[in-house]
mmCIF file of C-alpha atoms in Angstrom:
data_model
loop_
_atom_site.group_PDB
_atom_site.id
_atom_site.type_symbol
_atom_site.label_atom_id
_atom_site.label_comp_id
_atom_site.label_asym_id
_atom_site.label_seq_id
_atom_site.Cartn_x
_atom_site.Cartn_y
_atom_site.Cartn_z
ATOM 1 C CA UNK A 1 41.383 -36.399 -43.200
ATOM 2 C CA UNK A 2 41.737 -33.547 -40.936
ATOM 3 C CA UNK A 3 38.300 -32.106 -38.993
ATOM 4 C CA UNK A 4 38.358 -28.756 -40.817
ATOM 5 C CA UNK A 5 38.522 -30.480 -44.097
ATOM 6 C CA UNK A 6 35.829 -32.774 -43.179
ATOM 7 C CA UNK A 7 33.375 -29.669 -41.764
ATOM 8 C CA UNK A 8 34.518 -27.417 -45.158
ATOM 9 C CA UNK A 9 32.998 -30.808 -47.572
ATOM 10 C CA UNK A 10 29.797 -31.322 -45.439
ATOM 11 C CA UNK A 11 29.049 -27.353 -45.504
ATOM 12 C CA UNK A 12 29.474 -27.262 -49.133
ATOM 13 C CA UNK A 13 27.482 -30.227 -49.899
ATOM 14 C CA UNK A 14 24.645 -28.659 -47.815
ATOM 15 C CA UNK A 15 24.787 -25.464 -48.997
ATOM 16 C CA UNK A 16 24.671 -26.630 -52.631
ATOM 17 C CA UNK A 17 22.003 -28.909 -51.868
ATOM 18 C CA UNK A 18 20.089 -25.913 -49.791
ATOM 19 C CA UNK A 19 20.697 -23.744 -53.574
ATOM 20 C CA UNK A 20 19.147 -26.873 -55.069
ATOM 21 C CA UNK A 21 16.087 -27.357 -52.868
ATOM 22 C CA UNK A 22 15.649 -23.380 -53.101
ATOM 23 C CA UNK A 23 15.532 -23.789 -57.078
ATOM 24 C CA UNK A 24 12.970 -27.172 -56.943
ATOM 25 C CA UNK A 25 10.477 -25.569 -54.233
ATOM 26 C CA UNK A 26 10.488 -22.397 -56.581
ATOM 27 C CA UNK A 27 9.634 -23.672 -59.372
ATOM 28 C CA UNK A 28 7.429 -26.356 -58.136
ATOM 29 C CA UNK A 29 9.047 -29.557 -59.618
ATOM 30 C CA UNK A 30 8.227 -32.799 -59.654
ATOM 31 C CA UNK A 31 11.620 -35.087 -59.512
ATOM 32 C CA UNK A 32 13.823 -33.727 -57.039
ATOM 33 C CA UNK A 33 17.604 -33.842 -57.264
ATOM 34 C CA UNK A 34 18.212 -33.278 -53.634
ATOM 35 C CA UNK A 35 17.205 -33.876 -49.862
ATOM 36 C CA UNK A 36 14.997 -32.035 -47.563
ATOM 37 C CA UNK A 37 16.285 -29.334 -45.913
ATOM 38 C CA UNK A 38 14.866 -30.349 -42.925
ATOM 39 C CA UNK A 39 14.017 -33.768 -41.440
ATOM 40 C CA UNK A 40 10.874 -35.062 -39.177
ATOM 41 C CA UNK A 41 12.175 -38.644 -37.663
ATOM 42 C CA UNK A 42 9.728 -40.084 -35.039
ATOM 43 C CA UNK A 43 11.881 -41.897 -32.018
ATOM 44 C CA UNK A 44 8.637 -43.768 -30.802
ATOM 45 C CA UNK A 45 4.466 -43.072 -31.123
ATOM 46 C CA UNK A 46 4.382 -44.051 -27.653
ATOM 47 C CA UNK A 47 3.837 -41.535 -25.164
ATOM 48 C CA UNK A 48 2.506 -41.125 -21.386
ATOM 49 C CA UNK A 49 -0.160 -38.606 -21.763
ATOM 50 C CA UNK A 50 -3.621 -38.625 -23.206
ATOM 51 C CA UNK A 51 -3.726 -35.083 -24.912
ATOM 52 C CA UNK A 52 -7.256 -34.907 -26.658
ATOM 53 C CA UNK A 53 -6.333 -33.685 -30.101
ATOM 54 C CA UNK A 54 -3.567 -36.132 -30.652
ATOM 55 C CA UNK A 55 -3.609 -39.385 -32.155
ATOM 56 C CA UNK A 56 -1.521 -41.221 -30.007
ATOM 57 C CA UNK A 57 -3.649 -39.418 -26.934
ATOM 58 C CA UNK A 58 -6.799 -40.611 -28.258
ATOM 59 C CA UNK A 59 -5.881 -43.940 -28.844
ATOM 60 C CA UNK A 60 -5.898 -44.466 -32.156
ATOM 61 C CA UNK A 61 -4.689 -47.972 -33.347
ATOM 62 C CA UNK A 62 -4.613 -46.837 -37.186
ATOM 63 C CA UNK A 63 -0.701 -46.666 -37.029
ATOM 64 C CA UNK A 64 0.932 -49.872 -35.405
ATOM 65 C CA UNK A 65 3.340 -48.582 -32.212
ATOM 66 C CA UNK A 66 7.005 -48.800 -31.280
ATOM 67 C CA UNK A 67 10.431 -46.996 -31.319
ATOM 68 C CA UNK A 68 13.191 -46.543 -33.327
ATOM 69 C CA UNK A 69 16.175 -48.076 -33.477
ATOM 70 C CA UNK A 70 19.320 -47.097 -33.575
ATOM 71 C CA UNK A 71 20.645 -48.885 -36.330
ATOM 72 C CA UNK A 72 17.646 -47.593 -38.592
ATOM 73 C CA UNK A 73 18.361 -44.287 -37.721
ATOM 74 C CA UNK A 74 22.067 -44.927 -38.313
ATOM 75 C CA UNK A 75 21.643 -45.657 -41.728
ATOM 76 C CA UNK A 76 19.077 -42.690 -42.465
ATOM 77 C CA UNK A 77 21.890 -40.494 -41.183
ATOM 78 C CA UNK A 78 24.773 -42.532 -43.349
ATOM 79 C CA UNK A 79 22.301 -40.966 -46.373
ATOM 80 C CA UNK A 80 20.674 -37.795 -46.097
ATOM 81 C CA UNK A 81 23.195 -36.447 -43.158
ATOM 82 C CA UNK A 82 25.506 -34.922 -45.038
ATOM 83 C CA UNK A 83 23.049 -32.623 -47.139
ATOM 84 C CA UNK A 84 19.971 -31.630 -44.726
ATOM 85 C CA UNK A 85 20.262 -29.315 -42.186
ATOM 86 C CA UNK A 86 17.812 -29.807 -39.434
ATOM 87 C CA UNK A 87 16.579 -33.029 -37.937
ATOM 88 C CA UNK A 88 13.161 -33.010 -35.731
ATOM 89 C CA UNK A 89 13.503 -35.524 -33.551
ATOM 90 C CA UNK A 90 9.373 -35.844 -32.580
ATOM 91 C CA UNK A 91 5.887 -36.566 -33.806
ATOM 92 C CA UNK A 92 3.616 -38.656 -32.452
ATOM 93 C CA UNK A 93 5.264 -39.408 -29.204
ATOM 94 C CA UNK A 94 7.288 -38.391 -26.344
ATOM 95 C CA UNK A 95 10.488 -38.700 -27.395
ATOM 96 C CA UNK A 96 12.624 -39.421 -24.073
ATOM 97 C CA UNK A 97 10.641 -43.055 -24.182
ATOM 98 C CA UNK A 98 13.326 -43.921 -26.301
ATOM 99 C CA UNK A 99 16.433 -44.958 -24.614
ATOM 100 C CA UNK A 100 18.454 -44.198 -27.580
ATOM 101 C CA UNK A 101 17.311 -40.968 -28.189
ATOM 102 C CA UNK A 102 20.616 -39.184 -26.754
ATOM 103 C CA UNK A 103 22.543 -41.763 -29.290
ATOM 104 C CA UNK A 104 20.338 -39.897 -31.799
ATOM 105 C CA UNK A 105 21.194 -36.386 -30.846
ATOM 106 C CA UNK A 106 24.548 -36.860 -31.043
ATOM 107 C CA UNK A 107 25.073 -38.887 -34.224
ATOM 108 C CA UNK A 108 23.576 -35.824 -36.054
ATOM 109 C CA UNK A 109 25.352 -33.229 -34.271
ATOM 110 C CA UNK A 110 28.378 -35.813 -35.846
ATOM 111 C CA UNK A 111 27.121 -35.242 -39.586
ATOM 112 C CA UNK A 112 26.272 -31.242 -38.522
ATOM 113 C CA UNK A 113 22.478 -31.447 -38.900
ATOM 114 C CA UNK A 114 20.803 -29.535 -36.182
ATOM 115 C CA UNK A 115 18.586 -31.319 -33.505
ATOM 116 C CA UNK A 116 15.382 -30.533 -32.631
ATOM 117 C CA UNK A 117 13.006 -32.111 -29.482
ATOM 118 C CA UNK A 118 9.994 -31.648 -28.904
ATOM 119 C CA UNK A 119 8.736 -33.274 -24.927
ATOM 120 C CA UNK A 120 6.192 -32.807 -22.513
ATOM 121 C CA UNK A 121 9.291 -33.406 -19.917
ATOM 122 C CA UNK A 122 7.627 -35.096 -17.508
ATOM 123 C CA UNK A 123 9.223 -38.476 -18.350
ATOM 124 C CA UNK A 124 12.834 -37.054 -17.190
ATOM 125 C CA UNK A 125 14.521 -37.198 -13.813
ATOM 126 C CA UNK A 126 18.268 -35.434 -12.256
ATOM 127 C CA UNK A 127 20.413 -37.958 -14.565
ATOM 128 C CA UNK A 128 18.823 -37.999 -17.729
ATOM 129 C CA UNK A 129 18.225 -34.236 -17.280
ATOM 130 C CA UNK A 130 22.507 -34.016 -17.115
ATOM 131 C CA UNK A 131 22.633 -36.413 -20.375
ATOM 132 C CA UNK A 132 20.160 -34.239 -22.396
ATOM 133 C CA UNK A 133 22.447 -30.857 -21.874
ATOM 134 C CA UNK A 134 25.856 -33.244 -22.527
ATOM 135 C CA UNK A 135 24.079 -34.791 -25.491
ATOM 136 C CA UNK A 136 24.408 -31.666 -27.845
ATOM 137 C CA UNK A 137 20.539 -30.948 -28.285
ATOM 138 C CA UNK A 138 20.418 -27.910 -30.150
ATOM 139 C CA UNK A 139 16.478 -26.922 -29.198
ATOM 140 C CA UNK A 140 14.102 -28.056 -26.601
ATOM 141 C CA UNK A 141 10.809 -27.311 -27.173
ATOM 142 C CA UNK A 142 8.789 -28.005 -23.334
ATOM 143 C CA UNK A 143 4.950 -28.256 -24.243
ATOM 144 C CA UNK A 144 3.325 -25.970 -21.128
ATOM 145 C CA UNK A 145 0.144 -25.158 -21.896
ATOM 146 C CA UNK A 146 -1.133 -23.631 -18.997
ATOM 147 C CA UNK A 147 0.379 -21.553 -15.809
ATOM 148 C CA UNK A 148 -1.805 -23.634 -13.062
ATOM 149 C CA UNK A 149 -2.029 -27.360 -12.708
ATOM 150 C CA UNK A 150 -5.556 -27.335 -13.684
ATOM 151 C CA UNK A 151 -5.211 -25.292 -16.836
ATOM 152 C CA UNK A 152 -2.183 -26.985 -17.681
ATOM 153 C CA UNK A 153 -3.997 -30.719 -17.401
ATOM 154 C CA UNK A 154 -7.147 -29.735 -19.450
ATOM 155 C CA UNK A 155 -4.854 -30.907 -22.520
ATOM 156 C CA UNK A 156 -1.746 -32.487 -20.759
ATOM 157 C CA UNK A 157 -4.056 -35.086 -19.493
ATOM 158 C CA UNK A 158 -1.499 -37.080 -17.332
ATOM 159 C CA UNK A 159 0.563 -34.568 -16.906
ATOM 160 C CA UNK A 160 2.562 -32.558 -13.773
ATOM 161 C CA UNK A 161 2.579 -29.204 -13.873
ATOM 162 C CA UNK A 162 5.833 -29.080 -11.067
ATOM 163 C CA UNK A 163 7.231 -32.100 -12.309
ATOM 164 C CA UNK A 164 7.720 -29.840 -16.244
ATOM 165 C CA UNK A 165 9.170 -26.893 -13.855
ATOM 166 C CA UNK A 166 11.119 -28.535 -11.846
ATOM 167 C CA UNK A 167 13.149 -30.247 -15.107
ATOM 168 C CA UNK A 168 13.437 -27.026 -16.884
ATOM 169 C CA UNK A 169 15.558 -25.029 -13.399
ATOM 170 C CA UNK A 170 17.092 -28.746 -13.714
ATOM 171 C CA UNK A 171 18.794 -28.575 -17.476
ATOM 172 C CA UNK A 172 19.459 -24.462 -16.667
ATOM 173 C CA UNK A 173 21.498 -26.050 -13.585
ATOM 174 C CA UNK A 174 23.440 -28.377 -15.924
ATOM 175 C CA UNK A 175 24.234 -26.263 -18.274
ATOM 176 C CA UNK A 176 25.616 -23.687 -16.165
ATOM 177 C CA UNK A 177 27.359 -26.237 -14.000
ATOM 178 C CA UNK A 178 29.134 -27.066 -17.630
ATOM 179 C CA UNK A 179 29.332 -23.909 -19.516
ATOM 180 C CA UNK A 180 27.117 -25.030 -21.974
ATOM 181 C CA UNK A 181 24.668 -22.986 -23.597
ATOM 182 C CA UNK A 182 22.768 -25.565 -25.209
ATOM 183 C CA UNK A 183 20.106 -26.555 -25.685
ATOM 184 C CA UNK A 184 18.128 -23.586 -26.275
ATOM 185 C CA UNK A 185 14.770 -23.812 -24.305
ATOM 186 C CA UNK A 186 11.166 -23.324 -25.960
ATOM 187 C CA UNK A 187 7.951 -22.699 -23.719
ATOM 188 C CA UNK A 188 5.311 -23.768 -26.771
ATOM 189 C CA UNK A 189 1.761 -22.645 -25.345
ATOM 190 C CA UNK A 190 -1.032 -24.154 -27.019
ATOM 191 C CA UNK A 191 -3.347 -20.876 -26.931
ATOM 192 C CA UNK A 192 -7.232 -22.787 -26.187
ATOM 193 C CA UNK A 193 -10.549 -21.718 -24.662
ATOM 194 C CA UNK A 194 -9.127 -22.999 -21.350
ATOM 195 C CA UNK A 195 -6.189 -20.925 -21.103
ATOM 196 C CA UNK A 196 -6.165 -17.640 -23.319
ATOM 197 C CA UNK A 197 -6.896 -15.537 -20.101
ATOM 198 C CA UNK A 198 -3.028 -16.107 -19.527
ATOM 199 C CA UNK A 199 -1.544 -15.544 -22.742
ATOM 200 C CA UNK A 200 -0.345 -12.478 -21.151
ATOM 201 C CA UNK A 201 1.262 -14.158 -18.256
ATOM 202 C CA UNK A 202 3.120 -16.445 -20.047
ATOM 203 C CA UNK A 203 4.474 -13.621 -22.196
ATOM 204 C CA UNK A 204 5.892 -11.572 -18.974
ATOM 205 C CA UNK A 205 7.140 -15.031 -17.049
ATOM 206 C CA UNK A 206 8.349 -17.110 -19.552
ATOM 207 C CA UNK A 207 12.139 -16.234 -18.647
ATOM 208 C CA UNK A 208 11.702 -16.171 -15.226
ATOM 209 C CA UNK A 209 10.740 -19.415 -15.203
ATOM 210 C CA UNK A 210 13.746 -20.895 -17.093
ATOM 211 C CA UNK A 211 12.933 -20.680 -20.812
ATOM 212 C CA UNK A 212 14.833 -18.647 -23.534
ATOM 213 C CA UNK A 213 12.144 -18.291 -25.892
ATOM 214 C CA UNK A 214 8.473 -18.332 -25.624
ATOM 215 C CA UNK A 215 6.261 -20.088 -28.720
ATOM 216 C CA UNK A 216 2.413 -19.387 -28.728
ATOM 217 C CA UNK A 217 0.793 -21.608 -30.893
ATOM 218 C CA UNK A 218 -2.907 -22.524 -32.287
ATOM 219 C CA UNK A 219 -4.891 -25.294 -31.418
ATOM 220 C CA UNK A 220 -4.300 -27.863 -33.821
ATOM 221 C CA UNK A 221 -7.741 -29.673 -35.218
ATOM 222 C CA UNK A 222 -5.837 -31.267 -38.391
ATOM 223 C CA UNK A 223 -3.924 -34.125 -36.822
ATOM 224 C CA UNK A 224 -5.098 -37.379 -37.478
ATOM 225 C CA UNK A 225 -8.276 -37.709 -39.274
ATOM 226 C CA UNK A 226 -8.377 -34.368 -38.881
ATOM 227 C CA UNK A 227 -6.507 -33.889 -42.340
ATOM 228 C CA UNK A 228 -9.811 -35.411 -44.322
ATOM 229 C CA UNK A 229 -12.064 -32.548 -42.632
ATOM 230 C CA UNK A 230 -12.782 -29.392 -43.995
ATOM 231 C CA UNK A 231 -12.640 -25.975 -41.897
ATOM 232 C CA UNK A 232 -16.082 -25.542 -41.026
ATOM 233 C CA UNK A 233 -16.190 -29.585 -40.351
ATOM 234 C CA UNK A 234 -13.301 -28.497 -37.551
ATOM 235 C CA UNK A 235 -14.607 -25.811 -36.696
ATOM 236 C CA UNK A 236 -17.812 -27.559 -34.836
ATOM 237 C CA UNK A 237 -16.062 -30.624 -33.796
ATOM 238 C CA UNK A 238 -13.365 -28.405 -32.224
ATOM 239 C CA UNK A 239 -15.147 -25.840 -31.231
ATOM 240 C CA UNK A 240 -14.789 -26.478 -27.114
ATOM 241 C CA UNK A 241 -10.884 -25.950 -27.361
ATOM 242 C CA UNK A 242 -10.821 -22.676 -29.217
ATOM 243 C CA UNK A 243 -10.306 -19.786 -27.464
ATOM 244 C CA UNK A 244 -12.645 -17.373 -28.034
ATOM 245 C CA UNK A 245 -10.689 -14.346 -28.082
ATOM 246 C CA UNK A 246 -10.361 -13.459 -32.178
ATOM 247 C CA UNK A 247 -7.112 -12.218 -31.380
ATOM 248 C CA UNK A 248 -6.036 -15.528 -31.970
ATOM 249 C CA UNK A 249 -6.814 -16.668 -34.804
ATOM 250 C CA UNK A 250 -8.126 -20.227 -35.590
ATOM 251 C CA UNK A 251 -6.901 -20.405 -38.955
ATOM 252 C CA UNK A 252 -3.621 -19.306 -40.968
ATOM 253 C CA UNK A 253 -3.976 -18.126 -44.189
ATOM 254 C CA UNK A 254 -4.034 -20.601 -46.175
ATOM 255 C CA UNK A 255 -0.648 -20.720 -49.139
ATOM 256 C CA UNK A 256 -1.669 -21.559 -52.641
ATOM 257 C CA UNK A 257 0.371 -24.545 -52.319
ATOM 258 C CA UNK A 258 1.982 -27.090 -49.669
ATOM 259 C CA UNK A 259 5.269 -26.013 -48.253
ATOM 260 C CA UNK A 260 6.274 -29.335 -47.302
ATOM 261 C CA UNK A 261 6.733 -31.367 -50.972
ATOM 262 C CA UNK A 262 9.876 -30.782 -52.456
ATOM 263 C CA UNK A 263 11.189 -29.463 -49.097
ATOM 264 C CA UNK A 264 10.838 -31.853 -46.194
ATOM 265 C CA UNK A 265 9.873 -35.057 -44.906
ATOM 266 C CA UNK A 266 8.313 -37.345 -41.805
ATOM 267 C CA UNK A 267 9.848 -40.765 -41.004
ATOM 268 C CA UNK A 268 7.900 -42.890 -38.849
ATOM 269 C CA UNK A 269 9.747 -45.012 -36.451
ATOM 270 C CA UNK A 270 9.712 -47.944 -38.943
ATOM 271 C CA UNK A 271 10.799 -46.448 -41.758
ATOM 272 C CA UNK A 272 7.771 -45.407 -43.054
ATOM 273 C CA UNK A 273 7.809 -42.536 -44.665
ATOM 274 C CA UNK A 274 5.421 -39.308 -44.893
ATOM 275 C CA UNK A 275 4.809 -36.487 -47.019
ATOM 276 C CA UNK A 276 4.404 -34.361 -43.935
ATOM 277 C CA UNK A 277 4.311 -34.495 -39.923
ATOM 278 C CA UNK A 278 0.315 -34.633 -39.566
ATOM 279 C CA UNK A 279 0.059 -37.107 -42.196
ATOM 280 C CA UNK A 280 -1.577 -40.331 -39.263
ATOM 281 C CA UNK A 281 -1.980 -44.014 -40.341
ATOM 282 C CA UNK A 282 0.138 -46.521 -41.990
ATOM 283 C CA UNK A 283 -2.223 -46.717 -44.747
ATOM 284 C CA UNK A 284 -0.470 -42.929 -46.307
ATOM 285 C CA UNK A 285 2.898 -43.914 -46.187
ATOM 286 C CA UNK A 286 4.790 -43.104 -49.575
ATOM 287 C CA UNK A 287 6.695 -45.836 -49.025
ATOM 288 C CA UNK A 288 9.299 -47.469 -46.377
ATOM 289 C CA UNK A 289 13.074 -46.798 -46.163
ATOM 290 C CA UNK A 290 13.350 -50.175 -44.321
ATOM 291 C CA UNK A 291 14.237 -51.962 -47.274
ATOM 292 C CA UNK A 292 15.277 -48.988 -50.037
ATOM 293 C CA UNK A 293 17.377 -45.768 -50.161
ATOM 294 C CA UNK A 294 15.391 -42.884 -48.950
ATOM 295 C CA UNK A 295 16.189 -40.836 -52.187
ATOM 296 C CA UNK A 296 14.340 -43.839 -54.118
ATOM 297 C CA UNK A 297 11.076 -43.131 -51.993
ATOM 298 C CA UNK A 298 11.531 -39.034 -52.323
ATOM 299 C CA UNK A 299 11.400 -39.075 -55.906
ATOM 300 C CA UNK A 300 9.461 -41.907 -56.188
ATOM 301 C CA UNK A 301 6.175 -42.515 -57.433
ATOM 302 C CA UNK A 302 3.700 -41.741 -54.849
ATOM 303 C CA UNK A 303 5.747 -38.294 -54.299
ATOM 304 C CA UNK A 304 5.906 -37.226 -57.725
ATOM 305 C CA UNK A 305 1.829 -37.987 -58.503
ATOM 306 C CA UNK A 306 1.937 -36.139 -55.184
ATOM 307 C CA UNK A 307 4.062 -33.311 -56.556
ATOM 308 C CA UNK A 308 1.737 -33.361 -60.172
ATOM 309 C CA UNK A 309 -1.313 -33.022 -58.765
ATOM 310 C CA UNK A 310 -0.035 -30.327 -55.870
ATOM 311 C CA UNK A 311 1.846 -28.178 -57.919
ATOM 312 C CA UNK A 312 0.512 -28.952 -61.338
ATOM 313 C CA UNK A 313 -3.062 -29.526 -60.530
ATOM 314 C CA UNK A 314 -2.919 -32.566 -62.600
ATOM 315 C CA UNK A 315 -3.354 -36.627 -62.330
ATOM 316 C CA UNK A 316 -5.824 -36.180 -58.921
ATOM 317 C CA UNK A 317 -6.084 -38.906 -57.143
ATOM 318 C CA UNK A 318 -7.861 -39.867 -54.440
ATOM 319 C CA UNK A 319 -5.712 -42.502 -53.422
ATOM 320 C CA UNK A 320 -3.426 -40.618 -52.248
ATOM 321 C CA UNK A 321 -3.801 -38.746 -49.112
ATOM 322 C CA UNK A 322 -2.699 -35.040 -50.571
ATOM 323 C CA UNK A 323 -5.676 -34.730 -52.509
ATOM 324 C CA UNK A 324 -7.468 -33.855 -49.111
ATOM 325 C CA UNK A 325 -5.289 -30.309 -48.524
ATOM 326 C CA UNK A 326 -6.272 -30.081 -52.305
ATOM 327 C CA UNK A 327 -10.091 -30.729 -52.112
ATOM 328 C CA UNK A 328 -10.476 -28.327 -48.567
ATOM 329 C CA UNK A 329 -7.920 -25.925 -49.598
ATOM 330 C CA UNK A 330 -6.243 -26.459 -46.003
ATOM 331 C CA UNK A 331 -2.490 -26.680 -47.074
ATOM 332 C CA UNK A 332 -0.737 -26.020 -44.108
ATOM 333 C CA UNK A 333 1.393 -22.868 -43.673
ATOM 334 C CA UNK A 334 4.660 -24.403 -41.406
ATOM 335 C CA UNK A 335 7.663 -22.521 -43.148
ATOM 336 C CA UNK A 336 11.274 -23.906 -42.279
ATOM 337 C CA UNK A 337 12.364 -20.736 -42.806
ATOM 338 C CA UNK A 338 10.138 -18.442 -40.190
ATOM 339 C CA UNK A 339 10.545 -21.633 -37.972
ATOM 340 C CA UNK A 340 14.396 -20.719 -37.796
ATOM 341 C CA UNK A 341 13.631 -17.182 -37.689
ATOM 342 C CA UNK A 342 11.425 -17.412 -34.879
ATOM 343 C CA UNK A 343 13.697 -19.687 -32.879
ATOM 344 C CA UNK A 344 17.201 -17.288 -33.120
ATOM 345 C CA UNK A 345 15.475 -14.158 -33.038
ATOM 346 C CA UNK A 346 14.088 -12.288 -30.081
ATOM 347 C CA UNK A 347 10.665 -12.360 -29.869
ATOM 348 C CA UNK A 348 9.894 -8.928 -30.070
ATOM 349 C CA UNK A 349 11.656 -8.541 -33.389
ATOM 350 C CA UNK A 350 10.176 -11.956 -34.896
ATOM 351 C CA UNK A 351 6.698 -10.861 -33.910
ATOM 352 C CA UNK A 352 7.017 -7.389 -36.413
ATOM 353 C CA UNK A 353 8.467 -9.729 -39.329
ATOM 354 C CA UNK A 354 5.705 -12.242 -38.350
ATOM 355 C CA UNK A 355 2.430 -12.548 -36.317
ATOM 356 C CA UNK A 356 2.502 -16.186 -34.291
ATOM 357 C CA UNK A 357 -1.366 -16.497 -35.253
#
């Protein structure tokens, strides 16, 4: 079968299944006759920093560690490739631990899903900087939470400030060297109490110093067991990382409802699988695509009690680890759509359709 044939089937098969997700997330429903739009698939909870808020940073043995491999990935792909559209290649760890993560990258650029990174970059040297702009990386979000080595380290505990810089002019190199435009580079700044005095710095310097877009972001005090806390619980048990300018807000609005349902997913490196990306502990899975089809687990039952009591209000449960957002009314506000909004648009003109905080 020729290659245009082949693209015109895959785009029509997403684009009815992105009409089908559109009709199931808006009217709230509980079996879902299609796959997530978009795609969070862990390559490894093993990283080499210590960041405070974080799970893996802090230690925290309730998940069991390791990577993924290939051939589990492979298979996910074989499945839901065809039909979602963006694949988020991070979680818990740094994902260039995993050797196969370039094998990753380019299997889903293969089945036209768009992937996503997310690294703290300080695991990369000259060669694997060349093999990340060859691989066909779509978006490479650099965590760079501060402008000085000791700002920068308050959270990237572990971390080198030069070593982040230095990788950044390194991909820019390779990419002009091979006319390649991708991937697209994201400075996210984690806005805290340690570094808010140079929010505005980062603002005026972010493309001078290599990246194309620039992603200010809230400290995040709901990872982990975070989740089971309510705001004002977080709120004094966080309150040494927020910044203290109320320009940046510690909270978003909270939606009605969760956003991430009938419209997304988290697979852990061993085929666990998540209702969201914050969900921590292998005690919350929804079930395991190690031995069943993924679509069996996404419309199966811990996802439609999920669903129920969500959208419905009904069947509340306990057991299950959604009834937390429920009880503390802290359903998170991450929308796919003003995620892809903010990433292709300038920031000027994403910031008067939507305020980062």
């Amino acid at each position: 079968m020729k290659p245009t044939i082949i693209f015109k089937k895959v785009f029509y098969k997403k684009l009815w299944n992105a009409i089908n997700i559109a009709y199931y997330h808006s009217f709230n429903k509980e079996y879902v006759n299609a796959y997530p739009l978009y795609i969070f698939m862990d390559p490894g909870n093993v990283c080499n920093l210590k960041c405070p808020l974080c799970p893996t940073g802090q230690g925290d043995r309730g998940m069991k560690r390791g990577f993924l491999k290939y051939s589990l990935f492979k298979r996910v792909m074989g499945e839901i490739g065809d039909y979602s559209l963006f694949l988020f290649l991070y979680n818990w760890g740094e994902p260039f631990l995993n050797k196969d993560l370039f094998r990753f990258i380019k299997l889903s650029r293969k089945k036209l899903v768009i992937p996503i990174t997310s690294s703290n970059l300080t695991t990369l040297d000259r060669n694997s900087c060349k093999q990340l702009v060859r691989s066909g990386l779509w978006y490479l979000i650099v965590s760079l939470d501060g402008l000085t080595q000791e700002t920068y380290q308050k959270y990237r505990i572990g971390g080198d400030l030069n070593k982040v810089l230095k990788n950044v002019r390194l991909i820019n190199y390779y990419k002009t060297r091979y006319g390649i435009k991708r991937p697209k580079i994201i400075c996210q700044f984690i806005v805290n109490k340690y570094n808010e005095h140079e929010v505005d710095t980062i603002k005026k310097q972010y493309i001078r110093l290599g990246f194309d877009k620039l992603l200010l972001s809230r400290v995040r005090s709901d990872l982990g067991k975070g989740v089971f806390e309510d705001n004002t619980t977080k709120l004094k048990k966080y309150r040494d990382w927020f910044p203290s300018n109320k320009e940046y807000k510690l909270y978003l609005k909270n939606p009605k409802n969760c956003k991430y349902l009938n419209v997304s997913s988290a697979i852990n490196f061993d085929g666990g699988v998540f209702p969201c990306c914050l969900i921590y502990g292998d005690n919350h899975t929804f079930g395991n695509i190690s031995n069943q089809s993924f679509f069996s687990v996404w419309n199966g039952p811990n996802y439609l009690t999920a669903r129920r009591m969500i959208f419905k209000r009904k069947d509340i449960t306990s057991d299950l680890v959604c009834s937390n957002c429920l009880k503390n009314k802290t359903f998170e506000e991450f929308n796919g759509f003003h995620f892809f909004l903010n990433m292709i648009l300038p920031n000027k003109i994403y910031d008067l359709i939507r305020k980062p905080f």
